[in-house]
Amino acid sequence: MAYDFDLFVIGGGSGGTRCGRIAAGLGARVGVAEERFWGGTCVNIGCVPKKLMVMASEYGAMVQDAAGFGWSIEPGWHDWASLIEAKDREVGRLAPIYRKLLDGAGAKVFDARAELVDAHTLDVGGKRVTAERIVIATGGRPARPEFPGAELTVVSDDVFAMNSLPERIVVLGSGYIALEFAGIFAGLGRHVELVYRQPLPLRGFDGDIREAMAEALKAQGIHQHPFNVVERVEEKGAARRVLLSDGSEIAADMVFAALGRGAYTKGLGLEKAGVAVREDGSIPVDEANATSVPGIYAIGDVTDRLNLTPVAIAEGHALAERLFGAGRDWHLNVVATAVFTTPPVATVGLTEEEAAGREAVDIYLSRFTPMRHALSGRPRKTLMKLVVSQATGKVLGAHMLGEDAPEIVQGLSVAINAGATKKDFDMTVGIHPTAAEEFVTMRTRTREAGPARAAAQ
C-alpha cells in the first residue's frame, strides 16, 4: 500500500518536534500535527516560563542580601502583570521556532487536531491521511482534584495566564510543580501554605534531600501541613476556605492544585487502532517505544515513564534514527533531574534508599552555609551527597540541594553515566572557591548503608 507519509507525529511538543525533524532530515516523508501550541507544555506553560518566574522570584531576596555586602538598596514591589507580559514575549519568540524547524527539515506541518481512524489512517482537522508509521507525542495535562469544591481551585496551566497574583495562596502537593510554584509565590511576597499527604516533600527523592527541602521551605517562610489532604474547599465571598483532614482550616485567596499530571490521550482514537492504554490513560511501550500495535509508537509524557522534557527529546531523536537511520545509544537509565525551588535540588542516579536495598554502600554527606550567605546572613544551607558502591567503588548517585545545583549536577551526570568511581572523584582537582569542589573533596565516609559486606572481604 502507498501511504501519504512514512511517519506521522501527533503532537508538536519537544519530543514530537525532534522526532519529526530528525526523521525528515533522514529523508522520510513526515507529517506533524499540533492542535494547541507548538513547543508543547515545556515552552508554553511549563519549564521555560516557570523558570523565568523562579528567576523573578529570587530578586527580592537578592535585594535583601545585598546589605550584607555593603549595598544600600530599598526594597521595591513586584509587578506581576509586567512579568507575565515579559514571559509572553519570550514564549511568543520561542514557540514558532519549533514549527520553523519542521518546515526547514521538509516536514509537512498541520495546525490541527489529529485522531486515529485505524492503525494507518488519521483524521487531521477533518482531512484523511495515511501513514506507514505513527508516533503519539501528545504529552500530559494537569490532574484536576476531585474533592468537594475542586472547581474553586486552579492548576499550573491557569497561573501562566493570570493578570494578578493573590496575597494568600494554598498549594496542594509536594512534587516538582507544587514546590516550584510555592517558592515562586513566596519569593514574590505572598503568604504560602503547603498541604501534602507525605511526612516530607518530594516523594521518591533521597531521604536527606527531602529533609533538607522541608527545612529550606520553612526558611523561606512557607508554612507546611504534612500528613494532610484537603477535605473540601468552600467559597467565602472572593476568598476560599480550605478544610484539611486533620480538622484545621486555612483562609486563602487562591487554592493551587499541583497533584500530578495525566497522559493526554482522551479522544485520540487509540481504541480504533487497537492501541493498549492503561487505566490512567497512559500508553505502555517497550524499550523501543513501540505500542501494542506494530508501526505505532509513543514517546514522552504520554507514556508516563520519565516525564522530563529532555527524555522526550532523546526518545524522539532515538526513535527517528532507529526507523530511518543508523541510530545511536542514549543514556536513559541514569537520568539527571532538577527541581527549581529556592534553593534548587538536582539529583542523578540512585538514592541511598534505592542503593541500600540492592547492595552495601558508603555515604558521603556534606552540609554547609554557602559562601554568599556567610555575609548575607540568610539562613540557607547547601547539602551534597554521594552514594558509592562498596563492591565496585562506583558512584551510584549524586544529590544536591543548594544554589546552582542543576548546573553542577549536569556535569556529575556525565561522570556517573561514564561509570566514574569515588577514586576518580578524589583524584580530581576542584575549582576554588566554589560549592562544586565539595563533590571532589568529600573524603571521609559519613556512614554505611545496606547489607553488611561478607566477612571474607
Short mmCIF file of C-alpha atoms in Angstrom, two decimals:
data_model
loop_
_atom_site.label_atom_id
_atom_site.label_comp_id
_atom_site.label_asym_id
_atom_site.label_seq_id
_atom_site.Cartn_x
_atom_site.Cartn_y
_atom_site.Cartn_z
CA MET A 1 0.00 0.00 0.00
CA ALA A 2 1.20 3.51 -0.82
CA TYR A 3 0.99 5.84 2.17
CA ASP A 4 0.83 9.63 2.24
CA PHE A 5 3.59 9.71 4.86
CA ASP A 6 6.38 7.44 6.02
CA LEU A 7 5.90 8.86 9.52
CA PHE A 8 3.15 10.93 11.09
CA VAL A 9 3.63 12.52 14.52
CA ILE A 10 0.68 13.55 16.67
CA GLY A 11 1.96 16.36 18.88
CA GLY A 12 4.26 19.30 18.23
CA GLY A 13 5.95 19.48 21.62
CA SER A 14 9.64 18.99 22.29
CA GLY A 15 9.62 15.21 21.70
CA GLY A 16 7.31 15.16 18.71
CA THR A 17 9.08 18.03 17.01
CA ARG A 18 12.50 16.42 17.46
CA CYS A 19 11.25 13.08 16.17
CA GLY A 20 9.65 14.65 13.09
CA ARG A 21 12.62 16.89 12.34
CA ILE A 22 15.23 14.12 12.58
CA ALA A 23 13.11 11.73 10.52
CA ALA A 24 12.56 14.34 7.80
CA GLY A 25 16.27 15.12 7.80
CA LEU A 26 16.93 11.44 7.16
CA GLY A 27 14.76 11.54 4.06
CA ALA A 28 11.42 10.34 5.41
CA ARG A 29 8.14 11.88 4.31
CA VAL A 30 6.92 13.31 7.60
CA GLY A 31 3.73 14.94 8.80
CA VAL A 32 3.33 16.58 12.22
CA ALA A 33 0.07 17.85 13.71
CA GLU A 34 -0.33 20.15 16.72
CA GLU A 35 -3.74 21.22 17.98
CA ARG A 36 -2.78 23.66 20.73
CA PHE A 37 0.62 25.33 20.56
CA TRP A 38 4.00 24.47 19.04
CA GLY A 39 6.68 23.67 21.57
CA GLY A 40 4.19 21.91 23.84
CA THR A 41 3.92 22.24 27.59
CA CYS A 42 7.59 22.95 28.25
CA VAL A 43 7.85 26.05 26.10
CA ASN A 44 4.38 27.48 26.65
CA ILE A 45 3.07 26.51 30.10
CA GLY A 46 5.89 24.56 31.71
CA CYS A 47 9.66 24.50 32.07
CA VAL A 48 10.57 27.73 30.27
CA PRO A 49 8.02 30.23 31.63
CA LYS A 50 8.16 28.59 35.05
CA LYS A 51 11.92 29.05 35.30
CA LEU A 52 11.54 32.68 34.24
CA MET A 53 9.11 33.06 37.15
CA VAL A 54 11.58 31.36 39.51
CA MET A 55 14.23 33.85 38.44
CA ALA A 56 11.82 36.73 39.02
CA SER A 57 11.02 35.46 42.50
CA GLU A 58 14.69 35.45 43.54
CA TYR A 59 15.38 39.17 43.02
CA GLY A 60 13.58 40.26 46.18
CA ALA A 61 15.87 38.11 48.33
CA MET A 62 18.89 39.37 46.39
CA VAL A 63 17.96 42.95 47.31
CA GLN A 64 17.76 41.97 50.98
CA ASP A 65 21.05 40.04 50.81
CA ALA A 66 22.89 42.97 49.23
CA ALA A 67 23.03 44.80 52.57
CA GLY A 68 25.50 42.21 53.85
CA PHE A 69 27.87 43.22 51.07
CA GLY A 70 27.65 46.95 51.73
CA TRP A 71 24.87 47.87 49.32
CA SER A 72 22.08 50.17 50.47
CA ILE A 73 19.07 49.22 48.36
CA GLU A 74 15.48 49.96 49.26
CA PRO A 75 13.09 47.03 48.68
CA GLY A 76 10.53 47.73 45.99
CA TRP A 77 7.34 45.99 44.92
CA HIS A 78 6.75 43.37 42.28
CA ASP A 79 4.58 43.98 39.21
CA TRP A 80 3.13 40.58 38.33
CA ALA A 81 1.44 41.88 35.18
CA SER A 82 4.80 43.10 33.84
CA LEU A 83 6.34 39.69 34.48
CA ILE A 84 3.52 37.95 32.61
CA GLU A 85 3.91 40.37 29.71
CA ALA A 86 7.67 39.73 29.53
CA LYS A 87 7.11 35.99 29.82
CA ASP A 88 4.57 36.06 26.99
CA ARG A 89 7.04 37.89 24.73
CA GLU A 90 9.70 35.26 25.29
CA VAL A 91 7.29 32.36 24.80
CA GLY A 92 5.98 34.09 21.69
CA ARG A 93 9.52 34.19 20.36
CA LEU A 94 10.33 30.56 21.14
CA ALA A 95 7.14 28.69 20.18
CA PRO A 96 7.20 29.49 16.43
CA ILE A 97 10.78 28.23 16.22
CA TYR A 98 9.56 24.67 16.66
CA ARG A 99 7.26 24.98 13.66
CA LYS A 100 10.03 26.59 11.60
CA LEU A 101 12.43 23.76 12.42
CA LEU A 102 9.97 21.26 10.97
CA ASP A 103 9.36 23.39 7.91
CA GLY A 104 13.09 23.75 7.39
CA ALA A 105 13.59 19.99 7.59
CA GLY A 106 10.94 19.40 4.94
CA ALA A 107 8.16 18.03 7.15
CA LYS A 108 4.53 18.89 6.38
CA VAL A 109 3.03 20.80 9.29
CA PHE A 110 -0.65 20.74 10.31
CA ASP A 111 -2.14 23.25 12.72
CA ALA A 112 -4.92 20.86 13.61
CA ARG A 113 -6.02 18.05 15.89
CA ALA A 114 -5.13 14.56 14.69
CA GLU A 115 -7.05 11.43 15.65
CA LEU A 116 -6.51 7.81 14.71
CA VAL A 117 -9.08 6.19 12.44
CA ASP A 118 -7.21 2.89 12.23
CA ALA A 119 -3.61 1.70 12.53
CA HIS A 120 -2.52 3.60 9.41
CA THR A 121 -5.18 6.30 8.92
CA LEU A 122 -5.65 9.62 10.68
CA ASP A 123 -8.24 12.35 10.65
CA VAL A 124 -6.26 15.60 10.66
CA GLY A 125 -8.51 18.60 11.03
CA GLY A 126 -11.23 16.85 9.03
CA LYS A 127 -8.89 15.55 6.33
CA ARG A 128 -7.96 11.85 6.00
CA VAL A 129 -4.27 10.99 5.63
CA THR A 130 -2.38 7.71 5.79
CA ALA A 131 0.99 6.86 7.31
CA GLU A 132 3.16 3.77 7.44
CA ARG A 133 4.23 4.62 10.99
CA ILE A 134 2.60 6.83 13.61
CA VAL A 135 4.11 8.43 16.72
CA ILE A 136 1.93 9.62 19.59
CA ALA A 137 3.60 12.52 21.39
CA THR A 138 0.68 14.36 22.96
CA GLY A 139 2.22 14.80 26.42
CA GLY A 140 0.18 15.33 29.55
CA ARG A 141 -2.20 17.73 31.25
CA PRO A 142 -2.54 18.76 34.92
CA ALA A 143 -4.72 16.50 37.04
CA ARG A 144 -7.79 18.26 38.40
CA PRO A 145 -8.70 17.41 42.03
CA GLU A 146 -11.98 15.68 42.82
CA PHE A 147 -12.84 16.77 46.37
CA PRO A 148 -15.91 18.96 47.03
CA GLY A 149 -15.18 22.50 45.86
CA ALA A 150 -12.50 21.39 43.41
CA GLU A 151 -13.96 23.80 40.85
CA LEU A 152 -12.69 26.63 43.07
CA THR A 153 -9.06 25.60 42.58
CA VAL A 154 -6.58 26.48 39.83
CA VAL A 155 -3.83 24.38 38.20
CA SER A 156 -0.49 25.32 36.67
CA ASP A 157 -1.97 25.98 33.22
CA ASP A 158 -4.16 28.70 34.75
CA VAL A 159 -1.39 30.53 36.62
CA PHE A 160 0.59 31.34 33.49
CA ALA A 161 -2.28 33.46 32.20
CA MET A 162 -3.29 35.24 35.44
CA ASN A 163 -3.25 39.03 35.35
CA SER A 164 -2.73 39.40 39.09
CA LEU A 165 -1.41 37.27 41.93
CA PRO A 166 -3.50 36.94 45.13
CA GLU A 167 -1.98 37.54 48.55
CA ARG A 168 -2.83 34.29 50.37
CA ILE A 169 -2.19 31.07 48.47
CA VAL A 170 -2.66 27.44 49.47
CA VAL A 171 -0.61 24.99 47.40
CA LEU A 172 -1.67 21.35 47.30
CA GLY A 173 1.04 18.75 46.69
CA SER A 174 4.76 18.36 47.29
CA GLY A 175 6.20 17.33 43.93
CA TYR A 176 8.13 19.35 41.37
CA ILE A 177 5.31 21.68 40.36
CA ALA A 178 3.92 22.26 43.85
CA LEU A 179 7.27 23.15 45.37
CA GLU A 180 8.45 25.27 42.45
CA PHE A 181 5.31 27.39 42.47
CA ALA A 182 5.25 27.58 46.26
CA GLY A 183 8.73 29.07 46.04
CA ILE A 184 7.71 31.46 43.27
CA PHE A 185 4.71 32.73 45.21
CA ALA A 186 6.67 33.10 48.46
CA GLY A 187 9.56 34.82 46.70
CA LEU A 188 7.12 37.35 45.28
CA GLY A 189 5.96 38.21 48.77
CA ARG A 190 2.81 36.11 49.04
CA HIS A 191 1.73 34.14 52.09
CA VAL A 192 2.00 30.46 51.16
CA GLU A 193 0.60 27.37 52.90
CA LEU A 194 1.72 23.98 51.54
CA VAL A 195 -0.51 20.94 52.09
CA TYR A 196 0.76 17.44 51.35
CA ARG A 197 -0.04 13.84 52.26
CA GLN A 198 3.51 12.61 52.88
CA PRO A 199 5.64 13.19 56.02
CA LEU A 200 8.19 15.06 53.87
CA PRO A 201 8.07 16.76 50.45
CA LEU A 202 9.49 15.28 47.22
CA ARG A 203 8.35 11.68 47.50
CA GLY A 204 10.80 9.38 45.71
CA PHE A 205 13.83 11.61 46.25
CA ASP A 206 16.73 10.82 48.57
CA GLY A 207 15.76 10.98 52.25
CA ASP A 208 18.42 13.55 53.20
CA ILE A 209 17.31 15.76 50.33
CA ARG A 210 13.67 15.51 51.46
CA GLU A 211 14.56 16.56 54.99
CA ALA A 212 16.73 19.41 53.75
CA MET A 213 13.92 20.57 51.45
CA ALA A 214 11.44 20.71 54.36
CA GLU A 215 13.93 22.91 56.22
CA ALA A 216 14.50 25.10 53.16
CA LEU A 217 10.77 25.64 52.70
CA LYS A 218 10.46 26.67 56.35
CA ALA A 219 13.38 29.08 55.97
CA GLN A 220 11.59 30.64 53.01
CA GLY A 221 8.53 31.30 55.16
CA ILE A 222 6.34 28.62 53.61
CA HIS A 223 4.07 27.04 56.22
CA GLN A 224 3.78 23.27 55.75
CA HIS A 225 0.92 20.91 56.56
CA PRO A 226 2.33 17.35 56.18
CA PHE A 227 0.19 14.24 56.69
CA ASN A 228 -2.79 16.16 55.30
CA VAL A 229 -5.20 16.19 52.39
CA VAL A 230 -7.97 18.61 51.53
CA GLU A 231 -11.45 17.52 52.55
CA ARG A 232 -13.18 20.36 50.73
CA VAL A 233 -12.84 23.95 49.56
CA GLU A 234 -15.61 26.46 50.20
CA GLU A 235 -16.31 29.83 48.69
CA LYS A 236 -16.34 32.70 51.14
CA GLY A 237 -17.04 35.81 49.08
CA ALA A 238 -13.96 36.35 46.95
CA ALA A 239 -11.89 34.21 49.33
CA ARG A 240 -11.58 30.46 49.86
CA ARG A 241 -11.94 28.32 52.98
CA VAL A 242 -9.79 25.18 52.84
CA LEU A 243 -10.68 22.37 55.23
CA LEU A 244 -7.99 19.76 55.92
CA SER A 245 -8.16 16.15 57.01
CA ASP A 246 -6.70 16.96 60.45
CA GLY A 247 -9.68 19.22 61.17
CA SER A 248 -7.85 22.51 60.65
CA GLU A 249 -8.80 25.12 58.08
CA ILE A 250 -6.95 27.77 56.09
CA ALA A 251 -8.25 31.05 54.73
CA ALA A 252 -6.92 31.76 51.24
CA ASP A 253 -7.44 33.90 48.18
CA MET A 254 -6.34 31.14 45.80
CA VAL A 255 -6.00 27.36 46.02
CA PHE A 256 -3.39 25.99 43.65
CA ALA A 257 -3.65 22.24 42.98
CA ALA A 258 -0.45 20.52 41.89
CA LEU A 259 -1.49 16.92 42.39
CA GLY A 260 0.20 15.37 39.40
CA ARG A 261 -0.32 15.18 35.67
CA GLY A 262 -2.04 12.68 33.41
CA ALA A 263 -1.30 11.44 29.91
CA TYR A 264 -3.29 13.33 27.27
CA THR A 265 -4.85 10.51 25.24
CA LYS A 266 -8.56 11.19 25.52
CA GLY A 267 -10.30 11.32 22.16
CA LEU A 268 -7.24 10.32 20.13
CA GLY A 269 -8.97 7.26 18.70
CA LEU A 270 -6.48 4.83 20.22
CA GLU A 271 -9.18 2.22 20.67
CA LYS A 272 -9.98 2.35 16.95
CA ALA A 273 -6.39 1.43 16.13
CA GLY A 274 -6.23 -1.19 18.90
CA VAL A 275 -3.56 0.61 20.94
CA ALA A 276 -3.46 -0.64 24.53
CA VAL A 277 -3.92 2.05 27.17
CA ARG A 278 -3.52 1.83 30.93
CA GLU A 279 -6.38 2.70 33.26
CA ASP A 280 -4.83 6.11 33.90
CA GLY A 281 -4.78 6.87 30.16
CA SER A 282 -1.04 6.45 29.63
CA ILE A 283 0.31 4.26 26.83
CA PRO A 284 2.55 1.29 27.68
CA VAL A 285 5.58 0.91 25.38
CA ASP A 286 8.60 -1.35 25.14
CA GLU A 287 12.25 -0.28 25.16
CA ALA A 288 11.94 0.79 21.51
CA ASN A 289 8.88 2.98 22.32
CA ALA A 290 6.62 0.60 20.40
CA THR A 291 2.99 0.29 21.50
CA SER A 292 0.87 -2.85 21.33
CA VAL A 293 0.19 -2.15 17.63
CA PRO A 294 3.03 -2.68 15.11
CA GLY A 295 4.02 0.60 13.48
CA ILE A 296 2.54 2.82 16.22
CA TYR A 297 4.91 4.34 18.77
CA ALA A 298 4.61 6.66 21.76
CA ILE A 299 7.20 8.98 23.31
CA GLY A 300 7.41 11.44 26.17
CA ASP A 301 4.97 12.10 28.98
CA VAL A 302 2.14 10.26 27.25
CA THR A 303 3.92 7.02 28.27
CA ASP A 304 4.20 8.15 31.92
CA ARG A 305 7.71 6.77 32.42
CA LEU A 306 10.28 9.56 32.89
CA ASN A 307 8.21 12.70 32.48
CA LEU A 308 11.04 15.06 31.63
CA THR A 309 11.39 17.20 28.51
CA PRO A 310 14.98 16.08 27.71
CA VAL A 311 13.85 12.46 27.94
CA ALA A 312 11.04 13.08 25.43
CA ILE A 313 13.55 14.76 23.11
CA ALA A 314 16.01 11.87 23.43
CA GLU A 315 13.26 9.30 22.84
CA GLY A 316 12.03 11.17 19.77
CA HIS A 317 15.52 11.55 18.35
CA ALA A 318 16.45 7.92 19.02
CA LEU A 319 13.20 6.61 17.54
CA ALA A 320 13.62 8.61 14.32
CA GLU A 321 17.17 7.31 13.92
CA ARG A 322 16.16 3.71 14.62
CA LEU A 323 13.44 3.90 11.99
CA PHE A 324 15.27 5.82 9.27
CA GLY A 325 18.97 5.93 10.14
CA ALA A 326 21.82 4.14 11.88
CA GLY A 327 20.75 5.14 15.37
CA ARG A 328 22.78 5.81 18.50
CA ASP A 329 22.83 4.84 22.16
CA TRP A 330 21.30 7.26 24.66
CA HIS A 331 21.82 7.12 28.42
CA LEU A 332 18.20 6.88 29.57
CA ASN A 333 18.75 4.55 32.51
CA VAL A 334 20.56 7.14 34.64
CA VAL A 335 18.90 10.49 34.00
CA ALA A 336 19.58 13.66 35.98
CA THR A 337 16.70 15.83 37.11
CA ALA A 338 16.22 19.13 38.89
CA VAL A 339 13.55 20.83 40.96
CA PHE A 340 13.74 24.60 40.52
CA THR A 341 12.89 25.56 44.05
CA THR A 342 14.76 28.25 46.01
CA PRO A 343 17.34 26.88 46.51
CA PRO A 344 17.07 24.20 43.81
CA VAL A 345 17.52 20.45 44.03
CA ALA A 346 19.34 18.31 41.48
CA THR A 347 19.94 14.60 41.52
CA VAL A 348 21.28 11.80 39.34
CA GLY A 349 21.44 8.07 39.92
CA LEU A 350 20.30 6.03 42.90
CA THR A 351 19.09 7.41 46.21
CA GLU A 352 20.57 5.99 49.39
CA GLU A 353 17.35 4.08 49.98
CA GLU A 354 17.37 2.54 46.49
CA ALA A 355 21.06 1.64 46.56
CA ALA A 356 20.97 0.21 50.09
CA GLY A 357 18.15 -2.09 49.03
CA ARG A 358 20.48 -3.67 46.48
CA GLU A 359 23.97 -3.68 47.98
CA ALA A 360 26.26 -2.31 50.66
CA VAL A 361 27.08 1.35 50.05
CA ASP A 362 29.18 4.13 51.53
CA ILE A 363 27.54 7.52 52.06
CA TYR A 364 29.45 10.78 51.82
CA LEU A 365 27.50 13.80 53.04
CA SER A 366 28.35 17.46 53.41
CA ARG A 367 26.16 20.25 54.73
CA PHE A 368 27.35 23.84 54.93
CA THR A 369 26.44 27.51 54.66
CA PRO A 370 27.16 28.81 51.13
CA MET A 371 29.89 31.45 50.92
CA ARG A 372 27.43 34.13 49.83
CA HIS A 373 25.29 33.71 52.92
CA ALA A 374 28.21 33.94 55.30
CA LEU A 375 27.83 37.68 54.62
CA SER A 376 24.15 37.97 53.73
CA GLY A 377 23.09 36.26 56.95
CA ARG A 378 20.33 34.36 55.17
CA PRO A 379 19.62 31.03 56.94
CA ARG A 380 20.24 28.89 53.89
CA LYS A 381 22.17 25.63 53.76
CA THR A 382 23.64 23.55 50.95
CA LEU A 383 23.57 19.76 51.11
CA MET A 384 25.71 17.49 48.92
CA LYS A 385 25.70 13.71 48.93
CA LEU A 386 27.38 10.81 47.14
CA VAL A 387 26.20 7.19 47.23
CA VAL A 388 29.09 4.81 46.50
CA SER A 389 29.13 1.05 45.92
CA GLN A 390 31.38 -0.75 48.42
CA ALA A 391 31.90 -3.60 45.98
CA THR A 392 32.99 -1.61 42.92
CA GLY A 393 33.74 1.88 44.21
CA LYS A 394 31.44 3.33 41.55
CA VAL A 395 29.47 6.43 42.37
CA LEU A 396 25.86 5.26 42.14
CA GLY A 397 24.16 8.55 42.93
CA ALA A 398 24.82 12.25 43.47
CA HIS A 399 22.34 14.54 45.18
CA MET A 400 22.41 18.25 45.95
CA LEU A 401 20.20 20.93 47.43
CA GLY A 402 21.70 24.37 47.07
CA GLU A 403 22.37 27.26 44.77
CA ASP A 404 23.44 26.25 41.24
CA ALA A 405 22.64 22.58 41.97
CA PRO A 406 21.25 21.89 38.45
CA GLU A 407 24.33 23.37 36.77
CA ILE A 408 26.67 21.34 38.98
CA VAL A 409 24.84 18.01 38.80
CA GLN A 410 24.63 18.17 35.00
CA GLY A 411 28.39 17.67 34.92
CA LEU A 412 28.25 14.92 37.52
CA SER A 413 25.67 13.15 35.35
CA VAL A 414 28.29 12.70 32.63
CA ALA A 415 30.72 11.20 35.14
CA ILE A 416 28.18 8.81 36.65
CA ASN A 417 26.92 7.69 33.25
CA ALA A 418 30.54 7.03 32.31
CA GLY A 419 31.00 4.80 35.38
CA ALA A 420 33.22 7.08 37.45
CA THR A 421 34.41 5.75 40.80
CA LYS A 422 34.85 7.55 44.10
CA LYS A 423 38.60 7.31 43.45
CA ASP A 424 38.08 9.25 40.19
CA PHE A 425 36.27 11.95 42.15
CA ASP A 426 39.01 12.01 44.81
CA MET A 427 41.75 12.39 42.17
CA THR A 428 40.00 15.34 40.54
CA VAL A 429 41.25 18.80 41.48
CA GLY A 430 38.43 21.16 42.43
CA ILE A 431 37.83 24.77 41.43
CA HIS A 432 38.30 27.04 44.44
CA PRO A 433 36.39 28.72 45.93
CA THR A 434 33.19 27.05 44.69
CA ALA A 435 30.48 24.91 46.18
CA ALA A 436 31.02 22.37 43.39
CA GLU A 437 34.51 21.49 44.65
CA GLU A 438 32.91 19.84 47.68
CA PHE A 439 31.91 16.91 45.46
CA VAL A 440 35.60 16.10 44.89
CA THR A 441 36.82 16.84 48.43
CA MET A 442 34.39 14.67 50.45
CA ARG A 443 36.96 12.10 51.57
CA THR A 444 35.56 10.98 54.92
CA ARG A 445 32.74 8.45 54.80
CA THR A 446 29.68 9.61 56.73
CA ARG A 447 28.10 6.17 57.17
CA GLU A 448 27.47 2.78 55.63
CA ALA A 449 24.09 1.55 54.44
CA GLY A 450 22.67 -1.67 53.07
CA PRO A 451 23.71 -5.26 53.71
CA ALA A 452 26.99 -5.71 55.53
CA ARG A 453 29.91 -6.90 53.41
CA ALA A 454 30.91 -10.52 53.72
CA ALA A 455 33.47 -11.09 56.45
CA ALA A 456 35.85 -12.65 53.92
CA GLN A 457 36.19 -9.37 52.07
#
